[in-house]
Amino acid sequence: MILSIDSSAVTASAALTDGDNVIRSEFVNKGLTHSETLLPMIKRVMGDVAYSELEAIAITAGPGSFTGVRIGVATAKGLAFKFSTPCIPVSTLEAIAYNFVNENAVICAVMDARRMQFYNALFKVENGKIERLTSDRAISLEDLQKELRQYENVIIAGDGARLCADNIGLDNCRIADEELVYQNAVSLAKAAEKNKKIPPEKLMPVYLRQSQAERELKLKKKNEGE
């Protein structure tokens, strides 16, 4: 039995699964802060199941919103510590790809990294199997456009999907159906099945670049040094 949690972007979700059986799940996309919505959602999803019964807690550890990723990872660690429940970190981009196990296409998972850059990874889905084609990376729209030209059928998904699809300018690319655009905890649970479990104290957020505050501090120190 696995509790899966996502708060890495504009949406938030939680799911309790037992193998392929989804016991309960919730998904919200209401613009509310995850600090307000996540724990109550988890409590509803858990119902009368005790946390001691969990085999693991799966979490989208990044990339994504710096605040959202931190909230999700901190929540997972807090729930896991009491019973030393193993945690399963999953790439947010990989969780997105698992929305499309019934497709035969290249999945372009994109999250808005601002300034026409995206957190991105590409996955090939064929006959129910998902193969990672690239590592998670921060990439410009121009470089992504050049890379996507080689594929015949590309589905764009993630919180940066609309921005990417509107500007990519390629006939072989289409945006995912609305109900599949965002990562969700059920797909996260599917992705977590093949990932390694780690102790909660080793769970860490994954960032592909520094936050704006960190970049500004670095620039300030550089200017002061000059």
GROMACS .gro file of C-alpha atoms in nm:
model
  226
    1MET     CA    1   0.000   0.000   0.000
    2ILE     CA    2   0.152   0.332  -0.113
    3LEU     CA    3   0.058   0.694  -0.041
    4SER     CA    4   0.153   0.918  -0.335
    5ILE     CA    5   0.178   1.296  -0.302
    6ASP     CA    6   0.230   1.573  -0.557
    7SER     CA    7   0.251   1.949  -0.499
    8SER     CA    8   0.532   2.031  -0.742
    9ALA     CA    9   0.339   2.272  -0.966
   10VAL     CA   10   0.010   2.463  -0.983
   11THR     CA   11  -0.193   2.150  -0.904
   12ALA     CA   12  -0.186   1.922  -0.602
   13SER     CA   13  -0.296   1.562  -0.562
   14ALA     CA   14  -0.279   1.258  -0.337
   15ALA     CA   15  -0.360   0.892  -0.390
   16LEU     CA   16  -0.369   0.575  -0.187
   17THR     CA   17  -0.299   0.268  -0.399
   18ASP     CA   18  -0.256  -0.103  -0.342
   19GLY     CA   19  -0.081  -0.238  -0.649
   20ASP     CA   20  -0.295  -0.144  -0.949
   21ASN     CA   21  -0.594  -0.077  -0.724
   22VAL     CA   22  -0.664   0.291  -0.654
   23ILE     CA   23  -0.828   0.301  -0.312
   24ARG     CA   24  -0.885   0.678  -0.302
   25SER     CA   25  -0.744   0.980  -0.485
   26GLU     CA   26  -0.796   1.355  -0.499
   27PHE     CA   27  -0.677   1.625  -0.740
   28VAL     CA   28  -0.714   2.003  -0.711
   29ASN     CA   29  -0.633   2.288  -0.946
   30LYS     CA   30  -0.790   2.585  -0.771
   31GLY     CA   31  -0.497   2.820  -0.725
   32LEU     CA   32  -0.492   2.774  -0.348
   33THR     CA   33  -0.164   2.739  -0.166
   34HIS     CA   34  -0.045   2.382  -0.118
   35SER     CA   35   0.032   2.457   0.247
   36GLU     CA   36  -0.347   2.492   0.296
   37THR     CA   37  -0.472   2.207   0.079
   38LEU     CA   38  -0.218   1.924   0.091
   39LEU     CA   39  -0.248   1.782   0.443
   40PRO     CA   40  -0.631   1.788   0.455
   41MET     CA   41  -0.633   1.615   0.116
   42ILE     CA   42  -0.393   1.346   0.240
   43LYS     CA   43  -0.609   1.286   0.549
   44ARG     CA   44  -0.918   1.236   0.333
   45VAL     CA   45  -0.734   1.001   0.099
   46MET     CA   46  -0.597   0.795   0.388
   47GLY     CA   47  -0.943   0.764   0.543
   48ASP     CA   48  -0.929   0.503   0.819
   49VAL     CA   49  -0.600   0.353   0.697
   50ALA     CA   50  -0.321   0.396   0.952
   51TYR     CA   51   0.009   0.545   0.838
   52SER     CA   52   0.181   0.246   0.996
   53GLU     CA   53   0.020   0.028   0.727
   54LEU     CA   54   0.197   0.209   0.443
   55GLU     CA   55   0.468   0.026   0.254
   56ALA     CA   56   0.606   0.353   0.117
   57ILE     CA   57   0.532   0.719   0.046
   58ALA     CA   58   0.593   0.831  -0.312
   59ILE     CA   59   0.662   1.198  -0.382
   60THR     CA   60   0.736   1.415  -0.685
   61ALA     CA   61   1.072   1.549  -0.568
   62GLY     CA   62   1.115   1.794  -0.855
   63PRO     CA   63   1.168   1.972  -1.078
   64GLY     CA   64   0.891   2.225  -1.037
   65SER     CA   65   0.790   2.519  -0.826
   66PHE     CA   66   1.056   2.575  -0.559
   67THR     CA   67   0.792   2.633  -0.292
   68GLY     CA   68   0.567   2.349  -0.410
   69VAL     CA   69   0.851   2.097  -0.422
   70ARG     CA   70   0.970   2.195  -0.074
   71ILE     CA   71   0.618   2.164   0.070
   72GLY     CA   72   0.570   1.821  -0.085
   73VAL     CA   73   0.906   1.682   0.023
   74ALA     CA   74   0.871   1.823   0.375
   75THR     CA   75   0.522   1.675   0.407
   76ALA     CA   76   0.636   1.332   0.288
   77LYS     CA   77   0.931   1.333   0.527
   78GLY     CA   78   0.716   1.444   0.818
   79LEU     CA   79   0.465   1.165   0.758
   80ALA     CA   80   0.737   0.905   0.703
   81PHE     CA   81   0.959   0.975   1.006
   82LYS     CA   82   0.725   0.843   1.276
   83PHE     CA   83   0.720   0.486   1.142
   84SER     CA   84   1.044   0.505   0.938
   85THR     CA   85   0.831   0.455   0.628
   86PRO     CA   86   1.047   0.433   0.312
   87CYS     CA   87   1.008   0.714   0.060
   88ILE     CA   88   1.015   0.687  -0.319
   89PRO     CA   89   1.128   1.005  -0.496
   90VAL     CA   90   1.003   1.039  -0.853
   91SER     CA   91   1.084   1.300  -1.117
   92THR     CA   92   0.784   1.524  -1.173
   93LEU     CA   93   0.849   1.499  -1.547
   94GLU     CA   94   0.843   1.121  -1.532
   95ALA     CA   95   0.515   1.129  -1.340
   96ILE     CA   96   0.369   1.336  -1.625
   97ALA     CA   97   0.479   1.074  -1.878
   98TYR     CA   98   0.289   0.802  -1.692
   99ASN     CA   99  -0.039   0.976  -1.782
  100PHE     CA  100   0.010   0.835  -2.131
  101VAL     CA  101   0.072   0.462  -2.092
  102ASN     CA  102  -0.206   0.395  -2.345
  103GLU     CA  103  -0.050   0.610  -2.617
  104ASN     CA  104   0.214   0.533  -2.879
  105ALA     CA  105   0.401   0.862  -2.897
  106VAL     CA  106   0.688   1.070  -2.768
  107ILE     CA  107   0.586   1.255  -2.454
  108CYS     CA  108   0.739   1.599  -2.413
  109ALA     CA  109   0.697   1.680  -2.044
  110VAL     CA  110   0.741   2.051  -1.985
  111MET     CA  111   0.717   2.274  -1.680
  112ASP     CA  112   0.740   2.651  -1.709
  113ALA     CA  113   1.084   2.765  -1.591
  114ARG     CA  114   1.018   3.128  -1.697
  115ARG     CA  115   1.197   3.337  -1.960
  116MET     CA  116   1.087   3.094  -2.235
  117GLN     CA  117   1.276   2.810  -2.075
  118PHE     CA  118   1.129   2.481  -1.962
  119TYR     CA  119   1.211   2.202  -1.724
  120ASN     CA  120   1.185   1.915  -1.967
  121ALA     CA  121   1.239   1.549  -2.040
  122LEU     CA  122   1.133   1.331  -2.333
  123PHE     CA  123   0.984   0.983  -2.303
  124LYS     CA  124   0.889   0.725  -2.564
  125VAL     CA  125   0.566   0.538  -2.494
  126GLU     CA  126   0.501   0.223  -2.693
  127ASN     CA  127   0.274  -0.071  -2.620
  128GLY     CA  128   0.229   0.032  -2.257
  129LYS     CA  129   0.601   0.068  -2.188
  130ILE     CA  130   0.775   0.396  -2.111
  131GLU     CA  131   1.135   0.461  -2.211
  132ARG     CA  132   1.321   0.773  -2.098
  133LEU     CA  133   1.489   0.946  -2.395
  134THR     CA  134   1.658   1.235  -2.211
  135SER     CA  135   1.757   1.332  -1.861
  136ASP     CA  136   1.565   1.603  -1.677
  137ARG     CA  137   1.702   1.938  -1.791
  138ALA     CA  138   1.635   2.308  -1.825
  139ILE     CA  139   1.609   2.386  -2.195
  140SER     CA  140   1.522   2.684  -2.414
  141LEU     CA  141   1.223   2.676  -2.646
  142GLU     CA  142   1.458   2.709  -2.944
  143ASP     CA  143   1.670   2.409  -2.847
  144LEU     CA  144   1.362   2.201  -2.767
  145GLN     CA  145   1.211   2.288  -3.103
  146LYS     CA  146   1.523   2.163  -3.285
  147GLU     CA  147   1.514   1.836  -3.091
  148LEU     CA  148   1.145   1.764  -3.144
  149ARG     CA  149   1.167   1.790  -3.524
  150GLN     CA  150   1.299   1.433  -3.547
  151TYR     CA  151   0.986   1.269  -3.400
  152GLU     CA  152   0.666   1.180  -3.582
  153ASN     CA  153   0.408   1.209  -3.303
  154VAL     CA  154   0.473   1.428  -2.998
  155ILE     CA  155   0.234   1.496  -2.711
  156ILE     CA  156   0.317   1.799  -2.495
  157ALA     CA  157   0.208   1.788  -2.130
  158GLY     CA  158   0.281   1.962  -1.801
  159ASP     CA  159   0.210   2.307  -1.659
  160GLY     CA  160   0.419   2.458  -1.941
  161ALA     CA  161   0.232   2.268  -2.213
  162ARG     CA  162   0.013   2.554  -2.338
  163LEU     CA  163   0.305   2.799  -2.351
  164CYS     CA  164   0.522   2.543  -2.529
  165ALA     CA  165   0.255   2.427  -2.775
  166ASP     CA  166   0.158   2.783  -2.867
  167ASN     CA  167   0.518   2.874  -2.952
  168ILE     CA  168   0.685   2.553  -3.073
  169GLY     CA  169   0.557   2.589  -3.431
  170LEU     CA  170   0.577   2.220  -3.526
  171ASP     CA  171   0.301   2.020  -3.699
  172ASN     CA  172   0.414   1.695  -3.532
  173CYS     CA  173   0.337   1.830  -3.183
  174ARG     CA  174   0.003   1.853  -3.007
  175ILE     CA  175  -0.099   1.946  -2.657
  176ALA     CA  176  -0.237   1.672  -2.432
  177ASP     CA  177  -0.608   1.644  -2.360
  178GLU     CA  178  -0.706   1.868  -2.069
  179GLU     CA  179  -0.759   1.583  -1.822
  180LEU     CA  180  -0.408   1.448  -1.890
  181VAL     CA  181  -0.204   1.768  -1.902
  182TYR     CA  182  -0.096   1.775  -1.538
  183GLN     CA  183   0.087   1.519  -1.330
  184ASN     CA  184  -0.128   1.346  -1.073
  185ALA     CA  185  -0.074   1.117  -0.777
  186VAL     CA  186  -0.218   0.809  -0.950
  187SER     CA  187   0.035   0.835  -1.234
  188LEU     CA  188   0.302   0.910  -0.975
  189ALA     CA  189   0.219   0.580  -0.805
  190LYS     CA  190   0.266   0.398  -1.137
  191ALA     CA  191   0.604   0.564  -1.192
  192ALA     CA  192   0.712   0.485  -0.836
  193GLU     CA  193   0.675   0.110  -0.887
  194LYS     CA  194   1.018   0.082  -1.051
  195ASN     CA  195   1.201   0.339  -0.838
  196LYS     CA  196   1.414   0.264  -0.534
  197LYS     CA  197   1.290   0.318  -0.181
  198ILE     CA  198   1.506   0.535   0.043
  199PRO     CA  199   1.497   0.625   0.414
  200PRO     CA  200   1.300   0.946   0.480
  201GLU     CA  201   1.611   1.128   0.604
  202LYS     CA  202   1.769   1.087   0.259
  203LEU     CA  203   1.475   1.237   0.072
  204MET     CA  204   1.575   1.569  -0.082
  205PRO     CA  205   1.415   1.810  -0.330
  206VAL     CA  206   1.560   1.814  -0.681
  207TYR     CA  207   1.615   2.151  -0.846
  208LEU     CA  208   1.755   2.196  -1.197
  209ARG     CA  209   1.864   2.552  -1.130
  210GLN     CA  210   1.887   2.802  -0.847
  211SER     CA  211   1.581   2.994  -0.734
  212GLN     CA  212   1.542   3.360  -0.831
  213ALA     CA  213   1.633   3.464  -0.475
  214GLU     CA  214   1.951   3.254  -0.487
  215ARG     CA  215   2.046   3.394  -0.829
  216GLU     CA  216   1.991   3.752  -0.708
  217LEU     CA  217   2.198   3.691  -0.394
  218LYS     CA  218   2.479   3.542  -0.602
  219LEU     CA  219   2.470   3.843  -0.837
  220LYS     CA  220   2.470   4.084  -0.541
  221LYS     CA  221   2.776   3.916  -0.387
  222LYS     CA  222   2.951   3.924  -0.722
  223ASN     CA  223   2.880   4.296  -0.765
  224GLU     CA  224   2.995   4.369  -0.411
  225GLY     CA  225   3.316   4.179  -0.478
  226GLU     CA  226   3.386   4.392  -0.782
   0.00000   0.00000   0.00000
